[in-house]
């Protein structure tokens, strides 16, 4: 028997990938499965982005790039941040990484160690809790509540800070709930954090271009008073339908940026060059396809939320951002896990149990509406039938 590091036993997972594998197995057995499980756009990457990736390969960009990313791409990220959030960021603070996840990994490993506490959203993206446990730190859940539209309550977050708190993770718009935290709460949170100058903040803003009903995204970058301890995570996966390209970035504070680059050198050297050229085309090219995708998500959102609320035993808050609906299903009498299994095995609908996103997700189930209106309608019809 090999003797491995015991921290491996504490590593969790993202069940969306397991449900995807099970759904694919059922499809290979000839079953009809509608996938509302995995959180990725059902659209292809827009053509001009794909073409830029291909062109870069034909032009001979086959080698390593700087570990922190192509200078032109880092500059383009700064321009994009100026356009979207009206903030000035120096390109030396940008580190390009393979997707959104590496920034989480680096940040949590920078701050997590036995004795340290890290606050994270629950229900929330499952990798936060997994990595906190892996690092040996104590995960302190910030419970997000249905009655607040799953937004963060600043006072509650601040009341959970102790002398052991090293890092607070926030995510708005949020996975799995679709919740968006209003600017007023973020203002309060930032003012309260002034009292805790040694606490770092990881703001996961990967859904920052997906807010509905005229809501405007508030980026934590817009608060100069916390810039020296803010890590802002964003990327191309969701906005540009580029999940498989593996491309993301973070804005790092001066104190941490060289550590982040050194982690890149130790981990993956650099992101593959053609993905970076494609990412550059995404940021600098036309936005018509992006706007079309967003408008399709918005149409589907209205339909799924309204239809979920008509299924007996379901109650669904409005999804304010991202592409997830997170209905409460307690009144069906099913646990989240039962619902996930029954929906997949009996109705042929892949959805993810709320408990996959933490204990506070019991009684809920996540549907991704990154699928066609026909499929969404058929999926909900099948679920209502088996219930
Ligand atoms: N952050 C959140 C909140 C997510 O939902 C996801 C993916 O689902 C990620 C980060 C990771 O994105 P990527 O696929 O680019 O690693």
GROMACS .gro file of C-alpha atoms and ligand atoms in nm:
model
  403
    1UNK     CA    1   0.000   0.000   0.000
    2UNK     CA    2   0.139   0.343  -0.096
    3UNK     CA    3   0.169   0.598   0.182
    4UNK     CA    4   0.011   0.921   0.056
    5UNK     CA    5  -0.037   1.265   0.210
    6UNK     CA    6  -0.349   1.241   0.435
    7UNK     CA    7  -0.474   1.574   0.300
    8UNK     CA    8  -0.576   1.384  -0.015
    9UNK     CA    9  -0.856   1.222   0.188
   10UNK     CA   10  -0.999   1.567   0.258
   11UNK     CA   11  -1.025   1.673  -0.104
   12UNK     CA   12  -1.387   1.699  -0.222
   13UNK     CA   13  -1.521   1.709  -0.576
   14UNK     CA   14  -1.765   1.881  -0.810
   15UNK     CA   15  -2.060   1.645  -0.852
   16UNK     CA   16  -2.165   1.812  -1.176
   17UNK     CA   17  -1.885   1.613  -1.344
   18UNK     CA   18  -2.007   1.288  -1.185
   19UNK     CA   19  -2.367   1.351  -1.291
   20UNK     CA   20  -2.240   1.434  -1.641
   21UNK     CA   21  -2.055   1.100  -1.657
   22UNK     CA   22  -2.367   0.911  -1.538
   23UNK     CA   23  -2.585   1.100  -1.789
   24UNK     CA   24  -2.343   1.009  -2.071
   25UNK     CA   25  -2.353   0.645  -1.961
   26UNK     CA   26  -2.735   0.649  -1.979
   27UNK     CA   27  -2.720   0.810  -2.326
   28UNK     CA   28  -2.485   0.532  -2.442
   29UNK     CA   29  -2.751   0.282  -2.326
   30UNK     CA   30  -2.998   0.452  -2.559
   31UNK     CA   31  -3.184   0.659  -2.294
   32UNK     CA   32  -3.306   1.010  -2.373
   33UNK     CA   33  -3.135   1.248  -2.130
   34UNK     CA   34  -3.179   1.624  -2.107
   35UNK     CA   35  -2.877   1.778  -1.943
   36UNK     CA   36  -2.957   2.064  -1.708
   37UNK     CA   37  -2.670   1.953  -1.485
   38UNK     CA   38  -2.337   2.087  -1.598
   39UNK     CA   39  -2.278   2.463  -1.584
   40UNK     CA   40  -2.155   2.544  -1.930
   41UNK     CA   41  -2.307   2.743  -2.216
   42UNK     CA   42  -2.468   2.519  -2.478
   43UNK     CA   43  -2.343   2.758  -2.749
   44UNK     CA   44  -2.022   2.708  -2.945
   45UNK     CA   45  -1.741   2.957  -2.901
   46UNK     CA   46  -1.808   3.244  -3.148
   47UNK     CA   47  -1.639   3.191  -3.488
   48UNK     CA   48  -1.404   3.489  -3.477
   49UNK     CA   49  -1.257   3.358  -3.151
   50UNK     CA   50  -1.209   3.006  -3.287
   51UNK     CA   51  -1.049   3.152  -3.603
   52UNK     CA   52  -0.803   3.354  -3.395
   53UNK     CA   53  -0.700   3.037  -3.209
   54UNK     CA   54  -0.647   2.849  -3.538
   55UNK     CA   55  -0.461   3.142  -3.696
   56UNK     CA   56  -0.221   3.163  -3.401
   57UNK     CA   57  -0.128   2.798  -3.454
   58UNK     CA   58  -0.081   2.852  -3.827
   59UNK     CA   59   0.129   3.160  -3.753
   60UNK     CA   60   0.364   2.943  -3.552
   61UNK     CA   61   0.271   3.027  -3.193
   62UNK     CA   62   0.358   2.681  -3.068
   63UNK     CA   63   0.591   2.758  -2.782
   64UNK     CA   64   0.583   2.870  -2.421
   65UNK     CA   65   0.453   3.218  -2.343
   66UNK     CA   66   0.548   3.420  -2.034
   67UNK     CA   67   0.422   3.230  -1.727
   68UNK     CA   68   0.182   3.511  -1.631
   69UNK     CA   69   0.041   3.531  -1.986
   70UNK     CA   70   0.098   3.717  -2.314
   71UNK     CA   71   0.161   4.088  -2.247
   72UNK     CA   72  -0.098   4.184  -2.512
   73UNK     CA   73  -0.359   3.968  -2.343
   74UNK     CA   74  -0.286   4.113  -2.000
   75UNK     CA   75  -0.318   4.464  -2.146
   76UNK     CA   76  -0.648   4.368  -2.310
   77UNK     CA   77  -0.776   4.239  -1.976
   78UNK     CA   78  -0.695   4.578  -1.819
   79UNK     CA   79  -0.883   4.758  -2.095
   80UNK     CA   80  -1.178   4.524  -2.052
   81UNK     CA   81  -1.181   4.592  -1.676
   82UNK     CA   82  -1.171   4.966  -1.743
   83UNK     CA   83  -1.462   4.935  -1.989
   84UNK     CA   84  -1.678   4.715  -1.765
   85UNK     CA   85  -1.597   4.834  -1.414
   86UNK     CA   86  -1.444   5.179  -1.472
   87UNK     CA   87  -1.130   5.081  -1.283
   88UNK     CA   88  -0.761   5.117  -1.359
   89UNK     CA   89  -0.555   4.803  -1.315
   90UNK     CA   90  -0.185   4.766  -1.397
   91UNK     CA   91  -0.117   4.471  -1.630
   92UNK     CA   92   0.166   4.359  -1.399
   93UNK     CA   93  -0.108   4.258  -1.152
   94UNK     CA   94  -0.282   4.026  -1.402
   95UNK     CA   95  -0.200   3.655  -1.410
   96UNK     CA   96  -0.350   3.445  -1.691
   97UNK     CA   97  -0.428   3.088  -1.583
   98UNK     CA   98  -0.598   2.779  -1.730
   99UNK     CA   99  -0.958   2.860  -1.626
  100UNK     CA  100  -1.125   3.004  -1.319
  101UNK     CA  101  -1.026   2.722  -1.086
  102UNK     CA  102  -0.645   2.770  -1.066
  103UNK     CA  103  -0.690   3.112  -0.903
  104UNK     CA  104  -0.905   2.949  -0.633
  105UNK     CA  105  -0.646   2.678  -0.586
  106UNK     CA  106  -0.358   2.924  -0.557
  107UNK     CA  107  -0.542   3.164  -0.327
  108UNK     CA  108  -0.672   2.902  -0.087
  109UNK     CA  109  -0.332   2.733  -0.068
  110UNK     CA  110  -0.167   3.072  -0.004
  111UNK     CA  111  -0.383   3.135   0.303
  112UNK     CA  112  -0.502   2.794   0.422
  113UNK     CA  113  -0.313   2.603   0.689
  114UNK     CA  114  -0.411   2.425   1.011
  115UNK     CA  115  -0.543   2.680   1.261
  116UNK     CA  116  -0.651   2.929   0.993
  117UNK     CA  117  -1.021   2.995   0.919
  118UNK     CA  118  -1.159   3.068   0.574
  119UNK     CA  119  -1.514   3.197   0.520
  120UNK     CA  120  -1.694   3.074   0.209
  121UNK     CA  121  -2.049   3.078   0.068
  122UNK     CA  122  -2.278   2.783   0.145
  123UNK     CA  123  -2.452   2.683  -0.075
  124UNK     CA  124  -2.162   2.774  -0.301
  125UNK     CA  125  -1.924   2.645  -0.566
  126UNK     CA  126  -1.810   2.312  -0.412
  127UNK     CA  127  -1.442   2.359  -0.489
  128UNK     CA  128  -1.409   2.634  -0.224
  129UNK     CA  129  -1.493   2.400   0.066
  130UNK     CA  130  -1.296   2.115  -0.089
  131UNK     CA  131  -0.976   2.320  -0.119
  132UNK     CA  132  -1.014   2.480   0.224
  133UNK     CA  133  -1.030   2.134   0.379
  134UNK     CA  134  -0.741   2.014   0.163
  135UNK     CA  135  -0.527   2.305   0.286
  136UNK     CA  136  -0.590   2.203   0.649
  137UNK     CA  137  -0.772   2.529   0.731
  138UNK     CA  138  -1.115   2.530   0.895
  139UNK     CA  139  -1.401   2.604   0.654
  140UNK     CA  140  -1.649   2.855   0.803
  141UNK     CA  141  -1.969   2.856   0.596
  142UNK     CA  142  -2.147   3.182   0.523
  143UNK     CA  143  -2.507   3.059   0.499
  144UNK     CA  144  -2.688   3.217   0.205
  145UNK     CA  145  -3.064   3.230   0.245
  146UNK     CA  146  -3.350   3.188   0.006
  147UNK     CA  147  -3.549   3.473   0.164
  148UNK     CA  148  -3.264   3.715   0.077
  149UNK     CA  149  -3.245   3.593  -0.281
  150UNK     CA  150  -2.924   3.411  -0.177
  151UNK     CA  151  -2.737   3.741  -0.146
  152UNK     CA  152  -2.459   3.791   0.111
  153UNK     CA  153  -2.562   3.976   0.426
  154UNK     CA  154  -2.264   4.197   0.516
  155UNK     CA  155  -2.337   4.201   0.889
  156UNK     CA  156  -2.354   3.824   0.906
  157UNK     CA  157  -2.026   3.783   0.718
  158UNK     CA  158  -1.850   4.039   0.939
  159UNK     CA  159  -1.984   3.875   1.257
  160UNK     CA  160  -1.811   3.549   1.158
  161UNK     CA  161  -1.463   3.702   1.141
  162UNK     CA  162  -1.228   3.595   1.424
  163UNK     CA  163  -0.856   3.657   1.485
  164UNK     CA  164  -0.796   3.330   1.297
  165UNK     CA  165  -0.976   3.443   0.978
  166UNK     CA  166  -0.731   3.470   0.687
  167UNK     CA  167  -0.956   3.481   0.382
  168UNK     CA  168  -1.318   3.551   0.285
  169UNK     CA  169  -1.453   3.413  -0.042
  170UNK     CA  170  -1.745   3.582  -0.207
  171UNK     CA  171  -1.918   3.502  -0.534
  172UNK     CA  172  -2.174   3.724  -0.705
  173UNK     CA  173  -2.352   3.645  -0.936
  174UNK     CA  174  -2.347   3.306  -0.770
  175UNK     CA  175  -2.330   2.942  -0.853
  176UNK     CA  176  -2.551   2.746  -0.770
  177UNK     CA  177  -2.821   2.993  -0.668
  178UNK     CA  178  -2.821   3.265  -0.935
  179UNK     CA  179  -2.812   3.511  -0.642
  180UNK     CA  180  -2.670   3.861  -0.686
  181UNK     CA  181  -2.551   4.064  -0.387
  182UNK     CA  182  -2.668   4.428  -0.410
  183UNK     CA  183  -2.413   4.710  -0.405
  184UNK     CA  184  -2.545   4.834  -0.069
  185UNK     CA  185  -2.440   4.506   0.099
  186UNK     CA  186  -2.100   4.509  -0.071
  187UNK     CA  187  -2.048   4.870   0.046
  188UNK     CA  188  -2.126   4.759   0.403
  189UNK     CA  189  -1.901   4.457   0.377
  190UNK     CA  190  -1.607   4.662   0.252
  191UNK     CA  191  -1.654   4.928   0.525
  192UNK     CA  192  -1.662   4.656   0.789
  193UNK     CA  193  -1.349   4.493   0.646
  194UNK     CA  194  -1.152   4.812   0.717
  195UNK     CA  195  -1.154   4.692   1.080
  196UNK     CA  196  -0.989   4.366   0.973
  197UNK     CA  197  -0.685   4.470   0.769
  198UNK     CA  198  -0.524   4.126   0.779
  199UNK     CA  199  -0.811   3.944   0.611
  200UNK     CA  200  -0.774   3.879   0.237
  201UNK     CA  201  -1.070   3.865   0.000
  202UNK     CA  202  -1.121   3.635  -0.297
  203UNK     CA  203  -1.400   3.771  -0.516
  204UNK     CA  204  -1.512   3.515  -0.774
  205UNK     CA  205  -1.667   3.727  -1.050
  206UNK     CA  206  -1.676   3.465  -1.324
  207UNK     CA  207  -2.045   3.544  -1.394
  208UNK     CA  208  -1.995   3.923  -1.390
  209UNK     CA  209  -2.138   3.966  -1.739
  210UNK     CA  210  -2.458   3.774  -1.663
  211UNK     CA  211  -2.694   3.988  -1.457
  212UNK     CA  212  -3.061   4.026  -1.550
  213UNK     CA  213  -3.345   4.279  -1.521
  214UNK     CA  214  -3.111   4.576  -1.559
  215UNK     CA  215  -2.893   4.486  -1.259
  216UNK     CA  216  -2.539   4.621  -1.281
  217UNK     CA  217  -2.242   4.423  -1.157
  218UNK     CA  218  -2.048   4.562  -0.862
  219UNK     CA  219  -1.686   4.451  -0.879
  220UNK     CA  220  -1.481   4.442  -0.562
  221UNK     CA  221  -1.212   4.609  -0.774
  222UNK     CA  222  -1.418   4.927  -0.743
  223UNK     CA  223  -1.309   4.966  -0.377
  224UNK     CA  224  -0.953   5.108  -0.366
  225UNK     CA  225  -0.943   5.066   0.012
  226UNK     CA  226  -0.917   4.684  -0.020
  227UNK     CA  227  -0.711   4.657  -0.340
  228UNK     CA  228  -0.398   4.562  -0.146
  229UNK     CA  229  -0.566   4.240  -0.026
  230UNK     CA  230  -0.815   4.160  -0.300
  231UNK     CA  231  -0.783   3.874  -0.548
  232UNK     CA  232  -1.043   3.920  -0.822
  233UNK     CA  233  -1.110   3.604  -1.026
  234UNK     CA  234  -1.268   3.615  -1.372
  235UNK     CA  235  -1.228   3.431  -1.701
  236UNK     CA  236  -1.355   3.341  -2.044
  237UNK     CA  237  -1.538   3.013  -1.972
  238UNK     CA  238  -1.890   3.141  -1.915
  239UNK     CA  239  -1.908   3.479  -2.093
  240UNK     CA  240  -1.751   3.359  -2.418
  241UNK     CA  241  -1.865   2.993  -2.411
  242UNK     CA  242  -1.502   2.882  -2.377
  243UNK     CA  243  -1.513   2.623  -2.097
  244UNK     CA  244  -1.297   2.371  -2.285
  245UNK     CA  245  -1.025   2.618  -2.385
  246UNK     CA  246  -0.919   2.656  -2.022
  247UNK     CA  247  -0.859   3.027  -1.989
  248UNK     CA  248  -0.905   3.256  -1.692
  249UNK     CA  249  -0.729   3.533  -1.504
  250UNK     CA  250  -0.704   3.710  -1.174
  251UNK     CA  251  -0.608   4.057  -1.060
  252UNK     CA  252  -0.360   4.005  -0.776
  253UNK     CA  253  -0.242   4.257  -0.519
  254UNK     CA  254   0.126   4.362  -0.533
  255UNK     CA  255   0.217   4.145  -0.234
  256UNK     CA  256   0.091   3.824  -0.397
  257UNK     CA  257   0.137   3.861  -0.771
  258UNK     CA  258   0.490   3.717  -0.785
  259UNK     CA  259   0.384   3.423  -0.569
  260UNK     CA  260   0.096   3.358  -0.811
  261UNK     CA  261   0.331   3.366  -1.111
  262UNK     CA  262   0.572   3.134  -0.935
  263UNK     CA  263   0.284   2.893  -0.870
  264UNK     CA  264   0.212   2.902  -1.246
  265UNK     CA  265   0.576   2.820  -1.322
  266UNK     CA  266   0.564   2.529  -1.078
  267UNK     CA  267   0.225   2.406  -1.194
  268UNK     CA  268   0.168   2.451  -1.570
  269UNK     CA  269   0.446   2.686  -1.701
  270UNK     CA  270   0.194   2.893  -1.900
  271UNK     CA  271  -0.151   2.864  -2.058
  272UNK     CA  272  -0.146   2.713  -2.408
  273UNK     CA  273  -0.060   2.988  -2.654
  274UNK     CA  274  -0.349   2.945  -2.897
  275UNK     CA  275  -0.607   2.968  -2.615
  276UNK     CA  276  -0.449   3.300  -2.517
  277UNK     CA  277  -0.469   3.435  -2.874
  278UNK     CA  278  -0.831   3.324  -2.888
  279UNK     CA  279  -0.892   3.501  -2.556
  280UNK     CA  280  -0.740   3.818  -2.698
  281UNK     CA  281  -0.981   3.804  -2.994
  282UNK     CA  282  -1.267   3.752  -2.749
  283UNK     CA  283  -1.185   4.068  -2.556
  284UNK     CA  284  -1.108   4.288  -2.856
  285UNK     CA  285  -1.354   4.155  -3.117
  286UNK     CA  286  -1.724   4.210  -3.191
  287UNK     CA  287  -1.974   4.141  -2.914
  288UNK     CA  288  -2.282   4.049  -3.120
  289UNK     CA  289  -2.257   3.676  -3.043
  290UNK     CA  290  -2.200   3.744  -2.673
  291UNK     CA  291  -2.507   3.967  -2.662
  292UNK     CA  292  -2.713   3.702  -2.843
  293UNK     CA  293  -2.610   3.434  -2.594
  294UNK     CA  294  -2.696   3.658  -2.302
  295UNK     CA  295  -3.033   3.740  -2.448
  296UNK     CA  296  -3.105   3.366  -2.499
  297UNK     CA  297  -3.013   3.294  -2.134
  298UNK     CA  298  -3.247   3.571  -2.026
  299UNK     CA  299  -3.540   3.426  -2.229
  300UNK     CA  300  -3.478   3.079  -2.087
  301UNK     CA  301  -3.446   3.215  -1.735
  302UNK     CA  302  -3.793   3.369  -1.746
  303UNK     CA  303  -3.942   3.044  -1.873
  304UNK     CA  304  -3.766   2.810  -1.632
  305UNK     CA  305  -3.837   3.019  -1.321
  306UNK     CA  306  -4.202   3.061  -1.408
  307UNK     CA  307  -4.249   2.692  -1.496
  308UNK     CA  308  -4.062   2.567  -1.187
  309UNK     CA  309  -4.296   2.772  -0.970
  310UNK     CA  310  -4.593   2.586  -1.125
  311UNK     CA  311  -4.466   2.238  -1.032
  312UNK     CA  312  -4.644   2.129  -0.711
  313UNK     CA  313  -4.396   2.131  -0.419
  314UNK     CA  314  -4.147   2.359  -0.599
  315UNK     CA  315  -4.076   2.720  -0.508
  316UNK     CA  316  -3.813   2.911  -0.705
  317UNK     CA  317  -3.665   3.253  -0.634
  318UNK     CA  318  -3.594   3.468  -0.934
  319UNK     CA  319  -3.253   3.389  -1.079
  320UNK     CA  320  -3.085   3.730  -1.080
  321UNK     CA  321  -2.760   3.629  -1.248
  322UNK     CA  322  -2.550   3.345  -1.396
  323UNK     CA  323  -2.751   3.066  -1.564
  324UNK     CA  324  -2.886   2.868  -1.272
  325UNK     CA  325  -3.226   2.822  -1.112
  326UNK     CA  326  -3.220   2.685  -0.757
  327UNK     CA  327  -3.571   2.587  -0.652
  328UNK     CA  328  -3.671   2.480  -0.303
  329UNK     CA  329  -3.823   2.130  -0.332
  330UNK     CA  330  -3.885   2.051   0.036
  331UNK     CA  331  -4.258   2.023  -0.013
  332UNK     CA  332  -4.217   1.739  -0.261
  333UNK     CA  333  -4.096   1.530   0.036
  334UNK     CA  334  -3.778   1.442  -0.155
  335UNK     CA  335  -3.429   1.505  -0.026
  336UNK     CA  336  -3.201   1.683  -0.268
  337UNK     CA  337  -3.009   1.365  -0.342
  338UNK     CA  338  -3.329   1.160  -0.397
  339UNK     CA  339  -3.454   1.425  -0.634
  340UNK     CA  340  -3.126   1.424  -0.830
  341UNK     CA  341  -3.136   1.043  -0.863
  342UNK     CA  342  -3.506   1.020  -0.948
  343UNK     CA  343  -3.495   1.303  -1.200
  344UNK     CA  344  -3.202   1.139  -1.378
  345UNK     CA  345  -3.308   0.774  -1.361
  346UNK     CA  346  -3.685   0.810  -1.399
  347UNK     CA  347  -3.729   1.135  -1.593
  348UNK     CA  348  -3.401   1.140  -1.785
  349UNK     CA  349  -3.318   1.489  -1.659
  350UNK     CA  350  -2.973   1.569  -1.522
  351UNK     CA  351  -2.984   1.827  -1.240
  352UNK     CA  352  -2.760   1.866  -0.936
  353UNK     CA  353  -2.860   1.808  -0.571
  354UNK     CA  354  -2.837   2.126  -0.361
  355UNK     CA  355  -2.625   1.936  -0.109
  356UNK     CA  356  -2.347   1.909  -0.368
  357UNK     CA  357  -2.295   2.278  -0.291
  358UNK     CA  358  -2.278   2.241   0.088
  359UNK     CA  359  -2.508   2.145   0.377
  360UNK     CA  360  -2.721   2.457   0.336
  361UNK     CA  361  -2.824   2.326  -0.005
  362UNK     CA  362  -3.046   2.052   0.144
  363UNK     CA  363  -3.403   2.091   0.014
  364UNK     CA  364  -3.286   2.251  -0.312
  365UNK     CA  365  -3.182   2.133  -0.657
  366UNK     CA  366  -2.983   2.318  -0.924
  367UNK     CA  367  -3.094   2.343  -1.284
  368UNK     CA  368  -2.862   2.502  -1.537
  369UNK     CA  369  -3.066   2.679  -1.804
  370UNK     CA  370  -2.782   2.670  -2.052
  371UNK     CA  371  -3.003   2.454  -2.275
  372UNK     CA  372  -3.273   2.520  -2.537
  373UNK     CA  373  -3.624   2.633  -2.443
  374UNK     CA  374  -3.765   2.312  -2.597
  375UNK     CA  375  -3.536   2.099  -2.380
  376UNK     CA  376  -3.611   2.302  -2.068
  377UNK     CA  377  -3.987   2.269  -2.125
  378UNK     CA  378  -3.960   1.896  -2.197
  379UNK     CA  379  -3.740   1.841  -1.888
  380UNK     CA  380  -3.985   2.013  -1.654
  381UNK     CA  381  -4.279   1.829  -1.813
  382UNK     CA  382  -4.103   1.497  -1.747
  383UNK     CA  383  -4.025   1.591  -1.386
  384UNK     CA  384  -4.382   1.696  -1.316
  385UNK     CA  385  -4.499   1.365  -1.465
  386UNK     CA  386  -4.287   1.143  -1.243
  387UNK     CA  387  -4.385   1.340  -0.934
  388LIG     N1  388  -1.626   2.994  -1.024
  388LIG     C1  389  -1.754   2.959  -1.028
  388LIG     C2  390  -1.849   3.025  -0.935
  388LIG     C3  391  -1.799   2.862  -1.118
  388LIG     O1  392  -1.928   2.830  -1.122
  388LIG     C4  393  -1.706   2.800  -1.203
  388LIG     C5  394  -1.746   2.693  -1.297
  388LIG     O2  395  -1.852   2.639  -1.293
  388LIG     C6  396  -1.572   2.837  -1.193
  388LIG     C7  397  -1.536   2.935  -1.104
  388LIG     C8  398  -1.465   2.768  -1.273
  388LIG     O3  399  -1.458   2.804  -1.402
  388LIG     P1  400  -1.354   2.734  -1.502
  388LIG     O4  401  -1.428   2.628  -1.573
  388LIG     O5  402  -1.311   2.846  -1.590
  388LIG     O6  403  -1.240   2.680  -1.422
   0.00000   0.00000   0.00000
